[in-house]
PDB file of C-alpha atoms in Angstrom:
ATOM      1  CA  UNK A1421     102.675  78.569 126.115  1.00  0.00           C
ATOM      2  CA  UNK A1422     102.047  76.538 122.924  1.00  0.00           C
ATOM      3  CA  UNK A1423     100.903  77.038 119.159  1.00  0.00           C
ATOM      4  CA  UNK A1424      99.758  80.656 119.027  1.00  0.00           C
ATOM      5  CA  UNK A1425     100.273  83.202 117.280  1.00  0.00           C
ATOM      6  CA  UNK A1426     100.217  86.627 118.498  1.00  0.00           C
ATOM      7  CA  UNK A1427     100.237  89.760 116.115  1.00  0.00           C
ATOM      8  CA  UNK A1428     101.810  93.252 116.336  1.00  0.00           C
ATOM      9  CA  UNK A1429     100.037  95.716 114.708  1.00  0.00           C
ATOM     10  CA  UNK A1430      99.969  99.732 114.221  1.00  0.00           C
ATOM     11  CA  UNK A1431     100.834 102.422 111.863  1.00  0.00           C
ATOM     12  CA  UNK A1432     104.111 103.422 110.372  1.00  0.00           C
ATOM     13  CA  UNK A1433     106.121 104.462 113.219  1.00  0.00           C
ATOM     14  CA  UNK A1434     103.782 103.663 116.437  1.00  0.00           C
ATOM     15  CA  UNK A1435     106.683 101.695 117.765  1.00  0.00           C
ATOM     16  CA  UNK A1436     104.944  97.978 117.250  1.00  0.00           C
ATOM     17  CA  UNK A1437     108.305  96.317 115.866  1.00  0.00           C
ATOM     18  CA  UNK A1438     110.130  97.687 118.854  1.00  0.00           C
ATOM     19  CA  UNK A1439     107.722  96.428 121.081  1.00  0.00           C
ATOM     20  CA  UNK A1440     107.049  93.096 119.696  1.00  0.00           C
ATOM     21  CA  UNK A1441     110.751  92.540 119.562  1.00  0.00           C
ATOM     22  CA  UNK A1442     111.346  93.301 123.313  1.00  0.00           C
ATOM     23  CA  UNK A1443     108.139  90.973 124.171  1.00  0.00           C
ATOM     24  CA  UNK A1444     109.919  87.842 122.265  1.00  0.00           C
ATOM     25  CA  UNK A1445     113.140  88.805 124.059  1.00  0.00           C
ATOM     26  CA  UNK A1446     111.553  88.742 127.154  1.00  0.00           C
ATOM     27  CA  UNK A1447     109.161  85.735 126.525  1.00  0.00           C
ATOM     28  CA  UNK A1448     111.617  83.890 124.910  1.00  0.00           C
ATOM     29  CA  UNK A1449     109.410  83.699 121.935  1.00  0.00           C
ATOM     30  CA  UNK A1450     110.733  83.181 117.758  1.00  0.00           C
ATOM     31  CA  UNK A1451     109.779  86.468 116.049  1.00  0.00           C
ATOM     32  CA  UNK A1452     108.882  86.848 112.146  1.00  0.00           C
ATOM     33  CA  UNK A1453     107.394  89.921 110.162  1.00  0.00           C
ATOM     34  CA  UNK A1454     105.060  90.927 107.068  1.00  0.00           C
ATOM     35  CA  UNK A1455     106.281  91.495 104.870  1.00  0.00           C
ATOM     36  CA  UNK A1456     109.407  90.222 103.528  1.00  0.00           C
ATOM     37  CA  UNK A1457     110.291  87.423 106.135  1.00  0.00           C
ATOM     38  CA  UNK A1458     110.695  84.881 103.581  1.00  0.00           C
ATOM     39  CA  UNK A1459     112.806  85.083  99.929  1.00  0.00           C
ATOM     40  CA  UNK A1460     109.688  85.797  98.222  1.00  0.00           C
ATOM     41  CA  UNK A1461     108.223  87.885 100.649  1.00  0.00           C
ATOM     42  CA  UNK A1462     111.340  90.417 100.313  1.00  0.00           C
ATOM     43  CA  UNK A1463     111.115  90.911  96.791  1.00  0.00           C
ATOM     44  CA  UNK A1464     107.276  91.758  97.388  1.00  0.00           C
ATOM     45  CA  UNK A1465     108.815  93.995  99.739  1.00  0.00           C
ATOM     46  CA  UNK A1466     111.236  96.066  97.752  1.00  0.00           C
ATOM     47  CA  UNK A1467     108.419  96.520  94.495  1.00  0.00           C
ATOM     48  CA  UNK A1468     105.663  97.561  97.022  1.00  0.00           C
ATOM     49  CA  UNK A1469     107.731 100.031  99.209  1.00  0.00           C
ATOM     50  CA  UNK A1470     110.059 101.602  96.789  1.00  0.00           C
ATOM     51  CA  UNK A1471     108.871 105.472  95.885  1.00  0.00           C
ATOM     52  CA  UNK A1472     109.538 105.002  92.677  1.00  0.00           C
ATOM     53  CA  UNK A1473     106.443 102.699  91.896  1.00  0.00           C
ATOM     54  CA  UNK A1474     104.179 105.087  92.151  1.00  0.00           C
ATOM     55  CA  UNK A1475     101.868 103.902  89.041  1.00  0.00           C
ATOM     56  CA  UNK A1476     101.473 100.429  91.268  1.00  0.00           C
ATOM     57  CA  UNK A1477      97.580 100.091  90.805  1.00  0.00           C
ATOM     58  CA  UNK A1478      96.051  99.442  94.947  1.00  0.00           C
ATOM     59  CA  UNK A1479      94.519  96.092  93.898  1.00  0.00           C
ATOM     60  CA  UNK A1480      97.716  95.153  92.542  1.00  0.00           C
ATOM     61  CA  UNK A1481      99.429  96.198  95.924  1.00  0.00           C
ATOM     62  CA  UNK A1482      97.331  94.417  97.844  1.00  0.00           C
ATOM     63  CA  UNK A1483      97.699  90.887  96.099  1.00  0.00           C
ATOM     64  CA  UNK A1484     101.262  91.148  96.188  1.00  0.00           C
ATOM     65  CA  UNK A1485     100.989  91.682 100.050  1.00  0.00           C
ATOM     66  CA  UNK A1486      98.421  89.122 100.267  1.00  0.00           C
ATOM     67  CA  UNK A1487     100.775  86.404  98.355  1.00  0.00           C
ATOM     68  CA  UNK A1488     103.601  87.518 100.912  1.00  0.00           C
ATOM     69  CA  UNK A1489     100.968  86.022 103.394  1.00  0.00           C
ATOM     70  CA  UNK A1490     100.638  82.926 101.572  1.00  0.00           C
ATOM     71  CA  UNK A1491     104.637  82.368 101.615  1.00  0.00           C
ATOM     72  CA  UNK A1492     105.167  83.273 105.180  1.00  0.00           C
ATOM     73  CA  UNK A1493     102.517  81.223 106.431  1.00  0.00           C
ATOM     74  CA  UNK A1494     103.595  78.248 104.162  1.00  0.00           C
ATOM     75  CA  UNK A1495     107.374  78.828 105.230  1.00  0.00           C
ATOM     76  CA  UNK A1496     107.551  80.334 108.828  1.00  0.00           C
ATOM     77  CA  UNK A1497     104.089  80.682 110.793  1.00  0.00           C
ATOM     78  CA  UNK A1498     102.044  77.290 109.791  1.00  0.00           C
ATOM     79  CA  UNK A1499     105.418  74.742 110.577  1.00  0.00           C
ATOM     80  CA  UNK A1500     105.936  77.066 113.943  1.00  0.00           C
ATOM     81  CA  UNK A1501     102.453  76.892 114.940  1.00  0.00           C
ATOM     82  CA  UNK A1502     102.147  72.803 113.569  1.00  0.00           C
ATOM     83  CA  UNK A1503     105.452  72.097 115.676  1.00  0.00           C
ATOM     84  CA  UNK A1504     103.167  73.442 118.702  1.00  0.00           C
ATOM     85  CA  UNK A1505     104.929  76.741 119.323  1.00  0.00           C
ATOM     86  CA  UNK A1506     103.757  80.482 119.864  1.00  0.00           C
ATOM     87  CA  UNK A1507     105.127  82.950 117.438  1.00  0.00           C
ATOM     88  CA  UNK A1508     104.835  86.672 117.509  1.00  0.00           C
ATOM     89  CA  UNK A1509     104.220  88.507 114.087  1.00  0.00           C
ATOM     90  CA  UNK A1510     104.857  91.708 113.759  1.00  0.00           C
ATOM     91  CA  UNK A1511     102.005  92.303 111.228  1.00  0.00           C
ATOM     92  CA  UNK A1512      99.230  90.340 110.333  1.00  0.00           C
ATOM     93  CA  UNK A1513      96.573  90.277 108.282  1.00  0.00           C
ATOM     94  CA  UNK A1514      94.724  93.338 109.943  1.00  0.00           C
ATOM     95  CA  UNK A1515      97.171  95.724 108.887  1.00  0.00           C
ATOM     96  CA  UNK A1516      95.858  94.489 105.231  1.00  0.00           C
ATOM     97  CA  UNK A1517      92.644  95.325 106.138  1.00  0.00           C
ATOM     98  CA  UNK A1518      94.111  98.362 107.951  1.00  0.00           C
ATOM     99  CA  UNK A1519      96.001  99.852 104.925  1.00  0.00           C
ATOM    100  CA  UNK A1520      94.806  98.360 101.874  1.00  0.00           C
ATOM    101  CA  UNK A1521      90.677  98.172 102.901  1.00  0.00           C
ATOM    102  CA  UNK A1522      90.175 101.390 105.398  1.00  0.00           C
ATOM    103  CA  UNK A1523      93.304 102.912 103.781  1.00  0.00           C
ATOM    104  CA  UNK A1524      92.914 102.424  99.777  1.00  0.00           C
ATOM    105  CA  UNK A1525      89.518 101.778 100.031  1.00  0.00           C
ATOM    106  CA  UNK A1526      89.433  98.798  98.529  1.00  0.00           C
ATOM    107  CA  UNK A1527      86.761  96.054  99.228  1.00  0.00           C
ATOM    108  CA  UNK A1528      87.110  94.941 102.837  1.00  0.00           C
ATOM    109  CA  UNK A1529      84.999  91.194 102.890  1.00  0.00           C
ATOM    110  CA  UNK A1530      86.693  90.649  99.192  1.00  0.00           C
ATOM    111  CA  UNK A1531      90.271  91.191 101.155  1.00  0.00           C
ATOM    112  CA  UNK A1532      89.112  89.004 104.000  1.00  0.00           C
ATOM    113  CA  UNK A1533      88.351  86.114 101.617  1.00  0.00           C
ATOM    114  CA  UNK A1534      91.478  86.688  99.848  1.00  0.00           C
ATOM    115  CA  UNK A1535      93.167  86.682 102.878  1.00  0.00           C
ATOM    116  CA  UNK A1536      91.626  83.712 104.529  1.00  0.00           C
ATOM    117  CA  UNK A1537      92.739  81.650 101.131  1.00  0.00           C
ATOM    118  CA  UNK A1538      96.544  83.071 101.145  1.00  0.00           C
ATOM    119  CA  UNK A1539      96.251  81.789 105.290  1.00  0.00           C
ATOM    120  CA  UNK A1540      94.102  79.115 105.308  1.00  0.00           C
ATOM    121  CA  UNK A1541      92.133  81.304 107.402  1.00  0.00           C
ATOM    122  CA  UNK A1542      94.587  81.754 109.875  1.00  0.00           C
ATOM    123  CA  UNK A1543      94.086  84.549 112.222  1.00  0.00           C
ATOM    124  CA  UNK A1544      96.178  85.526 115.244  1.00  0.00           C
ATOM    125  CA  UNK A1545      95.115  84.198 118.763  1.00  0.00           C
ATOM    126  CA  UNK A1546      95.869  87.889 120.251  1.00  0.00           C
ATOM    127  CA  UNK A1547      96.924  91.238 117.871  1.00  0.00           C
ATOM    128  CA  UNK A1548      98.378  93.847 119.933  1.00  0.00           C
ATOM    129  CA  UNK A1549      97.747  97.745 118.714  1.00  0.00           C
ATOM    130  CA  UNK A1550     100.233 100.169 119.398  1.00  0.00           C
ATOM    131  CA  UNK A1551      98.127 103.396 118.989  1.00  0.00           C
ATOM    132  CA  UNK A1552      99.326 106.442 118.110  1.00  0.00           C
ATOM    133  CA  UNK A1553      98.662 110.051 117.698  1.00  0.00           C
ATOM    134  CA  UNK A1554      99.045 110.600 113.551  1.00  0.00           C
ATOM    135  CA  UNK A1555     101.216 113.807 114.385  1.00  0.00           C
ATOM    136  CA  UNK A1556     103.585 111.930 116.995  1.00  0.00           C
ATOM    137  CA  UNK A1557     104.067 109.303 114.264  1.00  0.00           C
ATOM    138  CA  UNK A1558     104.843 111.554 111.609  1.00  0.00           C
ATOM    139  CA  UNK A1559     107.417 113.658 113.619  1.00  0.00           C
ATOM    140  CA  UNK A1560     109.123 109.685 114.513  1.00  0.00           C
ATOM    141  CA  UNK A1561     109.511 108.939 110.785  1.00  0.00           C
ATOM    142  CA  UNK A1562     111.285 112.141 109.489  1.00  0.00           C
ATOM    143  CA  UNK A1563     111.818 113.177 106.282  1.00  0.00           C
ATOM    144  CA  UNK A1564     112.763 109.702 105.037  1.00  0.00           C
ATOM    145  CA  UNK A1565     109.925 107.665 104.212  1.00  0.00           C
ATOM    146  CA  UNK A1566     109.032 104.745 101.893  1.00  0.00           C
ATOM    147  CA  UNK A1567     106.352 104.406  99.805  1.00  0.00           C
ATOM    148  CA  UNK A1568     103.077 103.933 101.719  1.00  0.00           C
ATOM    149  CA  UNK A1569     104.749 105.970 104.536  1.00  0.00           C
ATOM    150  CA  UNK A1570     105.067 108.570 102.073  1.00  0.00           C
ATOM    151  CA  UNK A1571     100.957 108.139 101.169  1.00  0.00           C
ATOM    152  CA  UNK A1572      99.974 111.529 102.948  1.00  0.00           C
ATOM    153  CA  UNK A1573      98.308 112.419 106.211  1.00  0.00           C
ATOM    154  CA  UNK A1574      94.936 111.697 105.337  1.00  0.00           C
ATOM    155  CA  UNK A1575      95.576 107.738 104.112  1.00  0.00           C
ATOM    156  CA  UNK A1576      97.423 107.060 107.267  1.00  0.00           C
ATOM    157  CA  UNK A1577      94.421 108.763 109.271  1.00  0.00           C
ATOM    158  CA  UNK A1578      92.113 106.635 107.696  1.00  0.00           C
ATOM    159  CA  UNK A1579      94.423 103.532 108.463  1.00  0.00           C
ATOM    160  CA  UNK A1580      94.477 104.571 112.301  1.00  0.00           C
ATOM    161  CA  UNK A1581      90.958 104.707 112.281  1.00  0.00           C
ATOM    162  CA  UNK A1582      90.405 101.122 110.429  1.00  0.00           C
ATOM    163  CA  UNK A1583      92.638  99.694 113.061  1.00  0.00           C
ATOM    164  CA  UNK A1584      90.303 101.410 115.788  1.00  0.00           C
ATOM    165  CA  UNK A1585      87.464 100.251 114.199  1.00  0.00           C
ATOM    166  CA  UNK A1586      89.040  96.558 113.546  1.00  0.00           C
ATOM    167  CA  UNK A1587      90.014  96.224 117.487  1.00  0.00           C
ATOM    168  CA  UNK A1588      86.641  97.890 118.603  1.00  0.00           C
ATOM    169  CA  UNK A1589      84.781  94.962 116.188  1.00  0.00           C
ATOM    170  CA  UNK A1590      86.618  92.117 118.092  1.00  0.00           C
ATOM    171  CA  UNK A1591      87.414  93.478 121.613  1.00  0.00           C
ATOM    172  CA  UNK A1592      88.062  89.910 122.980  1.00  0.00           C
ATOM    173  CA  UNK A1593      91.102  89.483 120.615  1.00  0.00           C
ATOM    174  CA  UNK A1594      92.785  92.414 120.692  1.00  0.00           C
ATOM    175  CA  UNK A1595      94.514  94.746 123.005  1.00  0.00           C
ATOM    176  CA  UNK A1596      94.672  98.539 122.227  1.00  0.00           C
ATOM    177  CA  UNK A1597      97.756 100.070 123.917  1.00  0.00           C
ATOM    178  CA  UNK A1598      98.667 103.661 124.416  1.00  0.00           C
ATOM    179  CA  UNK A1599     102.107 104.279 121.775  1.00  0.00           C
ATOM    180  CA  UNK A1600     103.146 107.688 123.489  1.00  0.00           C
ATOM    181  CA  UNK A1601     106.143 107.666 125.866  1.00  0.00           C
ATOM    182  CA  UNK A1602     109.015 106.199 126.339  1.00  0.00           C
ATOM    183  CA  UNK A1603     109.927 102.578 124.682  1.00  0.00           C
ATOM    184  CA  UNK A1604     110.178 101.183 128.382  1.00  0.00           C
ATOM    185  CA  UNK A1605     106.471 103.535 129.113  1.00  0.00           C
ATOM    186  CA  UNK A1606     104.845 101.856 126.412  1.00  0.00           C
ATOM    187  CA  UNK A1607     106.534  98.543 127.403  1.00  0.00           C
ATOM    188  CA  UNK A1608     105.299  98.411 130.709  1.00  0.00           C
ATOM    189  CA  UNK A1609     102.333  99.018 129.297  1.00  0.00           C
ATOM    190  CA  UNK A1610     102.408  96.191 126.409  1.00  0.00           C
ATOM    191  CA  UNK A1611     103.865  93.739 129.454  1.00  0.00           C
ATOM    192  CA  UNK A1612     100.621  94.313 131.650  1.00  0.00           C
ATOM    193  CA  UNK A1613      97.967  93.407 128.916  1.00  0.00           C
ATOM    194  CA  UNK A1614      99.498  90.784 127.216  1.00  0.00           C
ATOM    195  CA  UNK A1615     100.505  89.322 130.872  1.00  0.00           C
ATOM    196  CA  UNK A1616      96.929  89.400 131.469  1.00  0.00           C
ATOM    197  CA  UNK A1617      96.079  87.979 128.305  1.00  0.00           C
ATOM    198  CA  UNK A1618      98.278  84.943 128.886  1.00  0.00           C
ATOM    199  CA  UNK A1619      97.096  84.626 132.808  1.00  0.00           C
ATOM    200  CA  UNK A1620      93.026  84.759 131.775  1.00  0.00           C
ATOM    201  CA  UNK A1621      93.471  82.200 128.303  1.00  0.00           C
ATOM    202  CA  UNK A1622      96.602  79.668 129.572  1.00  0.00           C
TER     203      UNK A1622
END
């Protein structure tokens, strides 16, 4: 395999950072993450997760995500992908779209565009779903949540169904896989379709 990029994505607590860990492991793959791979991208991090901000407008949250795209891609993704290897990202751009479009509510071709100039329209070759039941993911996080964990059942509802919807839009490049089980259940499981994946497009 060479220069592509292949996404994790999923709700809080569906088990997608797990899985796209084990994957690289097994692949032998380098591994990054949105957001907060880069220097920049962790201070994004702490403002847009910590409880605390909770008078941080949702247009405001979603450029600062947005410019944590811009960094990773100029710092970790775009000289992986020039050098002519395959990177896994746990998180995207979709989960953007995911939390910030289906989830805020905010404008979803206006986050696209801002998106595609933060990327340079980069968009992952293959973005693996881990989908989960809302209440199975809710009784995996616990009483300990961060800020957008902490939005409330109906926001991450409509999040699982914007990723549904996203994956359902462009079936040919993305794989929706079952989240319940067992880490090594929902392994085998993530194995088989990329396997595929990589058998039908090398």
């Amino acid at each position: 395999m060479s220069g592509r990029l292949i996404a994790f994505e999923g709700a809080d607590a569906s088990g997608k950072s797990t899985q796209a860990r084990r994957l690289a492991a097994r692949l032998d793959l380098a591994i990054t993450f949105q957001h907060g791979a880069t220097e920049v991208g962790a201070a994004i991090r702490q403002i847009v997760l910590d409880p605390t901000n909770d008078d941080l407008d949702d247009r405001t949250e979603a450029l600062l995500i947005i410019a944590d795209k811009a960094q990773h891609v100029a710092e970790i993704v775009g000289p992986a992908l020039a050098a002519g290897d395959t990177i896994i990202s746990d998180r995207f751009t979709a989960s953007t779209l995911a939390y910030q479009g289906y989830g805020r509510g905010l404008d979803l071709e206006l986050l696209r565009t801002t998106m595609d100039f933060a990327t340079h329209g980069l968009e992952p070759d293959i973005t693996v779903l881990l989908d989960v039941d809302l209440k199975v993911a809710r009784a995996r996080l616990g009483d300990q949540m961060d800020r957008i964990e902490g939005a409330g059942a109906e926001f991450h509802q409509r999040v699982r169904n914007g990723y549904l919807e996203l994956a359902a839009a462009d079936s040919d490049r993305w794989l929706v896989i079952d989240a319940g089980g067992t880490v090594n259940e929902v392994g085998d499981r993530v194995d088989a379709a990329v396997d595929a994946w990589l058998d039908r497009t090398q």
